[in-house]
PDB file of C-alpha atoms in Angstrom:
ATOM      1  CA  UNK A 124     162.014 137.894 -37.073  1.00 51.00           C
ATOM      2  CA  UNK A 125     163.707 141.062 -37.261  1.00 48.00           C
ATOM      3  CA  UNK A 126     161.715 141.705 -40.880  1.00 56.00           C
ATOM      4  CA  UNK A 127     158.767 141.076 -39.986  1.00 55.00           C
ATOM      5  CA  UNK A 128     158.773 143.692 -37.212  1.00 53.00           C
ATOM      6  CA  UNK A 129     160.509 146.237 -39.174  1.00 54.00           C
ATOM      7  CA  UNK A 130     157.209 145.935 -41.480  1.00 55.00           C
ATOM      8  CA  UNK A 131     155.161 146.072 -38.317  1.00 55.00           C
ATOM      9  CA  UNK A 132     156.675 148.961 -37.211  1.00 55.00           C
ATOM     10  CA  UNK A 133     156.888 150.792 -40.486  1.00 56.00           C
ATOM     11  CA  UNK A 134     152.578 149.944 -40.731  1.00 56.00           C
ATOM     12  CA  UNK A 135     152.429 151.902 -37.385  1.00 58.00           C
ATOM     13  CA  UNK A 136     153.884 154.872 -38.802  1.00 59.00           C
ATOM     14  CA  UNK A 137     152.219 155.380 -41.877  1.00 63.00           C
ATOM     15  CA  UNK A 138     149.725 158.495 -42.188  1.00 67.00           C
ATOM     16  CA  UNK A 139     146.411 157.412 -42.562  1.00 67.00           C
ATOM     17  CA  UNK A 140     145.002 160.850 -42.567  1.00 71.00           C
ATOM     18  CA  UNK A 141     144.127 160.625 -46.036  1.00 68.00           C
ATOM     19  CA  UNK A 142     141.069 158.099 -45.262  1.00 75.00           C
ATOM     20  CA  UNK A 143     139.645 160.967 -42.851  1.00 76.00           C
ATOM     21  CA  UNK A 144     139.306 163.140 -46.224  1.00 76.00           C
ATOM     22  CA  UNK A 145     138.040 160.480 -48.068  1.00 79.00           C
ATOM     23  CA  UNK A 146     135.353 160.264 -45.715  1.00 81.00           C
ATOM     24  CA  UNK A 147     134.704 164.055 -45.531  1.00 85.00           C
ATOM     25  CA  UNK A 148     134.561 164.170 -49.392  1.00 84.00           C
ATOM     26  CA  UNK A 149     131.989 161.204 -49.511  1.00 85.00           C
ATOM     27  CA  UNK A 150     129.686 162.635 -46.791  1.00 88.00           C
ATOM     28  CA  UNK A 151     129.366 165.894 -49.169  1.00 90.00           C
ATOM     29  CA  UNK A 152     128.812 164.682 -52.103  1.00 91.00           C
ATOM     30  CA  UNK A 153     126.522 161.483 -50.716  1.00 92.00           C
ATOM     31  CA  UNK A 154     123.792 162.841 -53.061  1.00 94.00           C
ATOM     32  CA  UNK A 155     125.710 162.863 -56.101  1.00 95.00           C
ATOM     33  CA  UNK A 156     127.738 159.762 -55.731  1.00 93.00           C
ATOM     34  CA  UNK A 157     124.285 157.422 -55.201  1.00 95.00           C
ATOM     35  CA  UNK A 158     123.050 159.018 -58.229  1.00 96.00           C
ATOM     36  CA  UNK A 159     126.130 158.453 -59.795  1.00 95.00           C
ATOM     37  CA  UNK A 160     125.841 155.163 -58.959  1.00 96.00           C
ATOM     38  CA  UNK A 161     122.459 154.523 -59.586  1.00 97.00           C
ATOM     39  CA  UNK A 162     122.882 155.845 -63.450  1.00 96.00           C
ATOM     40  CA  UNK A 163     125.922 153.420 -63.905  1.00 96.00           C
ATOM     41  CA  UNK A 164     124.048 150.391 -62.205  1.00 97.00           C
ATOM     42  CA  UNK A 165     121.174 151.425 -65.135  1.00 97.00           C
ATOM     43  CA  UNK A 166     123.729 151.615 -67.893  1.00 96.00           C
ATOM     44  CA  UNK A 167     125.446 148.261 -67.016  1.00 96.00           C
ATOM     45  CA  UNK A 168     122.064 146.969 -66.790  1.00 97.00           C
ATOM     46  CA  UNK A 169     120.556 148.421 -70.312  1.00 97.00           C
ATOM     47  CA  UNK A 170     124.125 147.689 -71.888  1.00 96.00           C
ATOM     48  CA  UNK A 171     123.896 143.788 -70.313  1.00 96.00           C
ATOM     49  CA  UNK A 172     120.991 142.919 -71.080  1.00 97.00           C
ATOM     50  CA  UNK A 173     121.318 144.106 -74.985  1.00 97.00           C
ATOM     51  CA  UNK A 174     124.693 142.673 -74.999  1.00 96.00           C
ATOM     52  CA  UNK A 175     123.689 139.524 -74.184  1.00 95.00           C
ATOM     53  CA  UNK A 176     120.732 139.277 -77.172  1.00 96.00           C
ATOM     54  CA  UNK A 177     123.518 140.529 -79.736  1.00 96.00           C
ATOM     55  CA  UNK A 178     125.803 138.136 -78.904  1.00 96.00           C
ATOM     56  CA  UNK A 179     123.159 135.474 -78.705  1.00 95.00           C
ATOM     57  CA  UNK A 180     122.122 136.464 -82.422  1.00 95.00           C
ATOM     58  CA  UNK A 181     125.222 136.851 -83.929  1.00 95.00           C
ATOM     59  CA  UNK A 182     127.135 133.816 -82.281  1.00 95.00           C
ATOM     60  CA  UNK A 183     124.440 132.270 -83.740  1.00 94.00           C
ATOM     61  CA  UNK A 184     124.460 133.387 -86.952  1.00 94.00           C
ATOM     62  CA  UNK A 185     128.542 132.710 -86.951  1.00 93.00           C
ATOM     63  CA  UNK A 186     128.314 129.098 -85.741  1.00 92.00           C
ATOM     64  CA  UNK A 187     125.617 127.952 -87.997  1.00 89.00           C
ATOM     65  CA  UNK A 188     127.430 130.203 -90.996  1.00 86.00           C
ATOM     66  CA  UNK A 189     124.670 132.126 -92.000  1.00 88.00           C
ATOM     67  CA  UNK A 190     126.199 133.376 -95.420  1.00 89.00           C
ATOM     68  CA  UNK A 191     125.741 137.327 -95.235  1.00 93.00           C
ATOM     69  CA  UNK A 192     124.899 137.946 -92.058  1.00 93.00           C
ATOM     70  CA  UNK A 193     128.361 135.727 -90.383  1.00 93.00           C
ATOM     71  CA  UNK A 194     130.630 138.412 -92.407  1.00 95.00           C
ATOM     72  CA  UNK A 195     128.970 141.177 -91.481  1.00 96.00           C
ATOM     73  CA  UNK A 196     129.139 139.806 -87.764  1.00 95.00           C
ATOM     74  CA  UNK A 197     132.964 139.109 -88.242  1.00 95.00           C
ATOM     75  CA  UNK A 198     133.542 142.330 -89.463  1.00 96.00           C
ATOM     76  CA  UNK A 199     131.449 144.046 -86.373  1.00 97.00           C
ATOM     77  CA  UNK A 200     133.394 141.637 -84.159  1.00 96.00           C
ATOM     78  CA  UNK A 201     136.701 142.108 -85.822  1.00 96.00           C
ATOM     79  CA  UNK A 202     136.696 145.810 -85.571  1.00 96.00           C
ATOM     80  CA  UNK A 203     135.227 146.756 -82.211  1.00 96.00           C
ATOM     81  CA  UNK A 204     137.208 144.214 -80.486  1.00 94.00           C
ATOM     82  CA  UNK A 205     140.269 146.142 -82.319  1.00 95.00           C
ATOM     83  CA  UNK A 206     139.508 149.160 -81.145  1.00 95.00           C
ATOM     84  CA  UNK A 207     139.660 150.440 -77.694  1.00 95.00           C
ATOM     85  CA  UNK A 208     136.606 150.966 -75.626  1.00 94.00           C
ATOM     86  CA  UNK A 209     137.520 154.634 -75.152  1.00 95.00           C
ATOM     87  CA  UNK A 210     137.767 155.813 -78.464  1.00 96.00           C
ATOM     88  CA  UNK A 211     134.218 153.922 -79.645  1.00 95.00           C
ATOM     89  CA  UNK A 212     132.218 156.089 -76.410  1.00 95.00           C
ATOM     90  CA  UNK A 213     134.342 159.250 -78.223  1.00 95.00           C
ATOM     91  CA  UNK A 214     133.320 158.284 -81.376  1.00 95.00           C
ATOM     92  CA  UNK A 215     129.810 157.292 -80.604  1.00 95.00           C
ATOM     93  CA  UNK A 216     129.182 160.723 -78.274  1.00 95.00           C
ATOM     94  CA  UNK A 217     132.180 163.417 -80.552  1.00 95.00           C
ATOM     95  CA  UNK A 218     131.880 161.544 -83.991  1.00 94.00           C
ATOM     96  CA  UNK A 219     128.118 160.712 -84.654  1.00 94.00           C
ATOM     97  CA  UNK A 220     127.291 164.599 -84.469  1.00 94.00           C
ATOM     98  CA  UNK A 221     129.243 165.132 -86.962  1.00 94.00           C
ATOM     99  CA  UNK A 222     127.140 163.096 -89.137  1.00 94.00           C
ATOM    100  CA  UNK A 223     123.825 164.770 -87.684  1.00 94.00           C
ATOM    101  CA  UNK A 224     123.241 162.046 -85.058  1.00 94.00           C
ATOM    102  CA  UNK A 225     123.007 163.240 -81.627  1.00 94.00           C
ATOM    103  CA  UNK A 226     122.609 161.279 -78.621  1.00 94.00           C
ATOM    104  CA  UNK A 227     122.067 162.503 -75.219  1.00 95.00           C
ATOM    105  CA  UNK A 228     125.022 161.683 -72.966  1.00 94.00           C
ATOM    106  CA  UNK A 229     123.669 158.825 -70.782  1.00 95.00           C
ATOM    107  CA  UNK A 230     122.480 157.293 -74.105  1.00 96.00           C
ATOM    108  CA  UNK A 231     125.701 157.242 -75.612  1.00 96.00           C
ATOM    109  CA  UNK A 232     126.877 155.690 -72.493  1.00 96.00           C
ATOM    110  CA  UNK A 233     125.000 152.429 -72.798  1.00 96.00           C
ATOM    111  CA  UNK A 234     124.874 152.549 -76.202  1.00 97.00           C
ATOM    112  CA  UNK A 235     129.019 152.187 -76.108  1.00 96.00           C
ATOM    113  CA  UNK A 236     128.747 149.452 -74.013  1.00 96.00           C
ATOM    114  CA  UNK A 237     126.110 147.667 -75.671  1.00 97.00           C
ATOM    115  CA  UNK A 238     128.409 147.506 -78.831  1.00 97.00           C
ATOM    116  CA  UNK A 239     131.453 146.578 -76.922  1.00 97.00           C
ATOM    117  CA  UNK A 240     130.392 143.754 -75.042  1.00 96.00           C
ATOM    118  CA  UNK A 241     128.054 142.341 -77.962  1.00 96.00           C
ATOM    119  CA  UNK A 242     131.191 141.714 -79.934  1.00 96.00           C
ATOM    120  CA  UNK A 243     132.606 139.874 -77.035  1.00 95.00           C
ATOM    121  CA  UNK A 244     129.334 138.182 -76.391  1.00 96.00           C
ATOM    122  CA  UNK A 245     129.328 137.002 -80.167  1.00 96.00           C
ATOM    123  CA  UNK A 246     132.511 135.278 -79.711  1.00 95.00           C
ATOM    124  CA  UNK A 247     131.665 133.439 -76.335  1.00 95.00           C
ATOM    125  CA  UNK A 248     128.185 132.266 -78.106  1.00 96.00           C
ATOM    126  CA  UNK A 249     129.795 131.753 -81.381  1.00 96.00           C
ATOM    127  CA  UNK A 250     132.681 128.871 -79.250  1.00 95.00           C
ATOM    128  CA  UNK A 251     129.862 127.728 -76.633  1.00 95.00           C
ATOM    129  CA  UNK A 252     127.771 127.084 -79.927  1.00 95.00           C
ATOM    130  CA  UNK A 253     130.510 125.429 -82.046  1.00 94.00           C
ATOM    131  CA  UNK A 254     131.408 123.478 -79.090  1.00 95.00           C
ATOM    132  CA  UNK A 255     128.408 121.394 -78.731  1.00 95.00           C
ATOM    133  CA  UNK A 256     129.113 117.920 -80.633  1.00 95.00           C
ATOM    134  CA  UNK A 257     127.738 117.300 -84.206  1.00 93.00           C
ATOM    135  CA  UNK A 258     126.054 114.298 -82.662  1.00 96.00           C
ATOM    136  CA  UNK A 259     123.304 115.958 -80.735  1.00 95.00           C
ATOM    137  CA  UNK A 260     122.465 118.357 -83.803  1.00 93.00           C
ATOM    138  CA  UNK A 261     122.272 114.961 -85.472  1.00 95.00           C
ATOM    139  CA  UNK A 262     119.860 113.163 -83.130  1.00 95.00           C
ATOM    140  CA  UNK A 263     117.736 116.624 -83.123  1.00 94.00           C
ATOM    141  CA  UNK A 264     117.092 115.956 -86.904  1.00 94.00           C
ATOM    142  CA  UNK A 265     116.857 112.508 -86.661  1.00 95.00           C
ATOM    143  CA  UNK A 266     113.766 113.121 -84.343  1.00 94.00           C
ATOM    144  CA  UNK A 267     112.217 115.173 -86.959  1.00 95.00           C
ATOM    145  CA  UNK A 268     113.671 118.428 -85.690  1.00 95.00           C
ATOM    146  CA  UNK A 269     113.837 121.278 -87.847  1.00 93.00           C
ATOM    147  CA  UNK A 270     117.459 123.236 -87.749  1.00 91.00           C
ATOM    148  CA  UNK A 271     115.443 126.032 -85.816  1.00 91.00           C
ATOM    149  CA  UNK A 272     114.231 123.749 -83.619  1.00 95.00           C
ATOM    150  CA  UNK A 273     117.462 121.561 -83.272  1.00 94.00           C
ATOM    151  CA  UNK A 274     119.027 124.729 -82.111  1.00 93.00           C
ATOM    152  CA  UNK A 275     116.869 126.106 -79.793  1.00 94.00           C
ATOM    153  CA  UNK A 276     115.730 122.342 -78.040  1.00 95.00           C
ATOM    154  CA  UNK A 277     119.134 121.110 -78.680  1.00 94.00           C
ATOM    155  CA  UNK A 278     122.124 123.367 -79.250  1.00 94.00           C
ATOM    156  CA  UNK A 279     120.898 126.971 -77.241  1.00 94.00           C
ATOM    157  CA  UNK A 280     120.610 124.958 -74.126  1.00 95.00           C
ATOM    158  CA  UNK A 281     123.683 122.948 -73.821  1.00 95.00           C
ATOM    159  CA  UNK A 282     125.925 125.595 -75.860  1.00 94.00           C
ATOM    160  CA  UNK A 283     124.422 128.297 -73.598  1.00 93.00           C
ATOM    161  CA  UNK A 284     125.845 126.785 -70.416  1.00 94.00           C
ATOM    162  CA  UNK A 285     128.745 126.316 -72.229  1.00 93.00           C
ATOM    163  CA  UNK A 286     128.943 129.982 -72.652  1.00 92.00           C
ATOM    164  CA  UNK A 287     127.300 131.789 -69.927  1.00 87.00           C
ATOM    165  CA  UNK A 288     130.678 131.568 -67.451  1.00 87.00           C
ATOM    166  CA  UNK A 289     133.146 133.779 -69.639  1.00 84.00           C
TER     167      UNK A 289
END
């Protein structure tokens, strides 16, 4: 008992002052933050959306061992999962000037994050692909499927929800 009033009575004291300031600081700058906001809801949008058809591609193209194309995929997957997110959105907005490619600032931004999360998108396809059992891809053909057609009646719809949580 005596604890759990001592940390009663030590929450009374403390200063909350700070959350008055807080307040004051978002009531001048209201205009600023919403457009803040509304830029990084349209990045995270843009960068979602073309995420999500990367990784759908490339898992793809990994699970069903497309020769050329799954190296090139590990590779892309390999490195930017290797490298942090911080130093890709330098690289993309400091380093691709240097090689007479400049993008505007709010470009770079969802480009970054398109690249980032494709690579982890690729991997979360590539296992929700892999994990669907040979068996289906084998009735698919047996009903005259083609392997185009086995994946996307068959395979993209189980292997998807296998996927879409992570």
């Amino acid at each position: 008992r005596g604890r759990s009033f001592a940390f009663v009575s030590n929450l009374l004291v403390l200063d909350f002052s700070w959350l008055s300031d807080t307040w004051s600081f978002a009531q001048t700058y209201k205009d600023e933050l919403l457009a803040a906001l509304r830029r990084t809801l349209t990045v995270s949008a843009i960068a979602i959306a073309g995420a999500f058809f990367i990784g759908l591609i490339l898992g793809a193209a990994r699970a069903y061992r497309i020769p050329v194309v799954r190296q090139l995929a590990a590779v892309y997957v390999e490195v930017i999962r290797n490298t942090p997110l911080l130093v890709q959105v330098f690289f993309i907005f400091f380093g691709l000037p240097q090689l007479d490619i400049r993008l505007e600032p709010f470009t770079a931004a969802w480009v970054s994050v398109l690249i980032w999360g494709g690579a982890f998108n690729t991997e979360n396809f590539r296992a929700g692909f892999q994990a669907v059992p040979f068996r289906y891809r084998e009735a698919g053909f047996a009903l005259g499927f083609s392997r185009l057609a086995t994946f996307v009646n068959v395979t993209l719809p189980i292997g998807g929800r296998i996927a879409l949580p992570s």
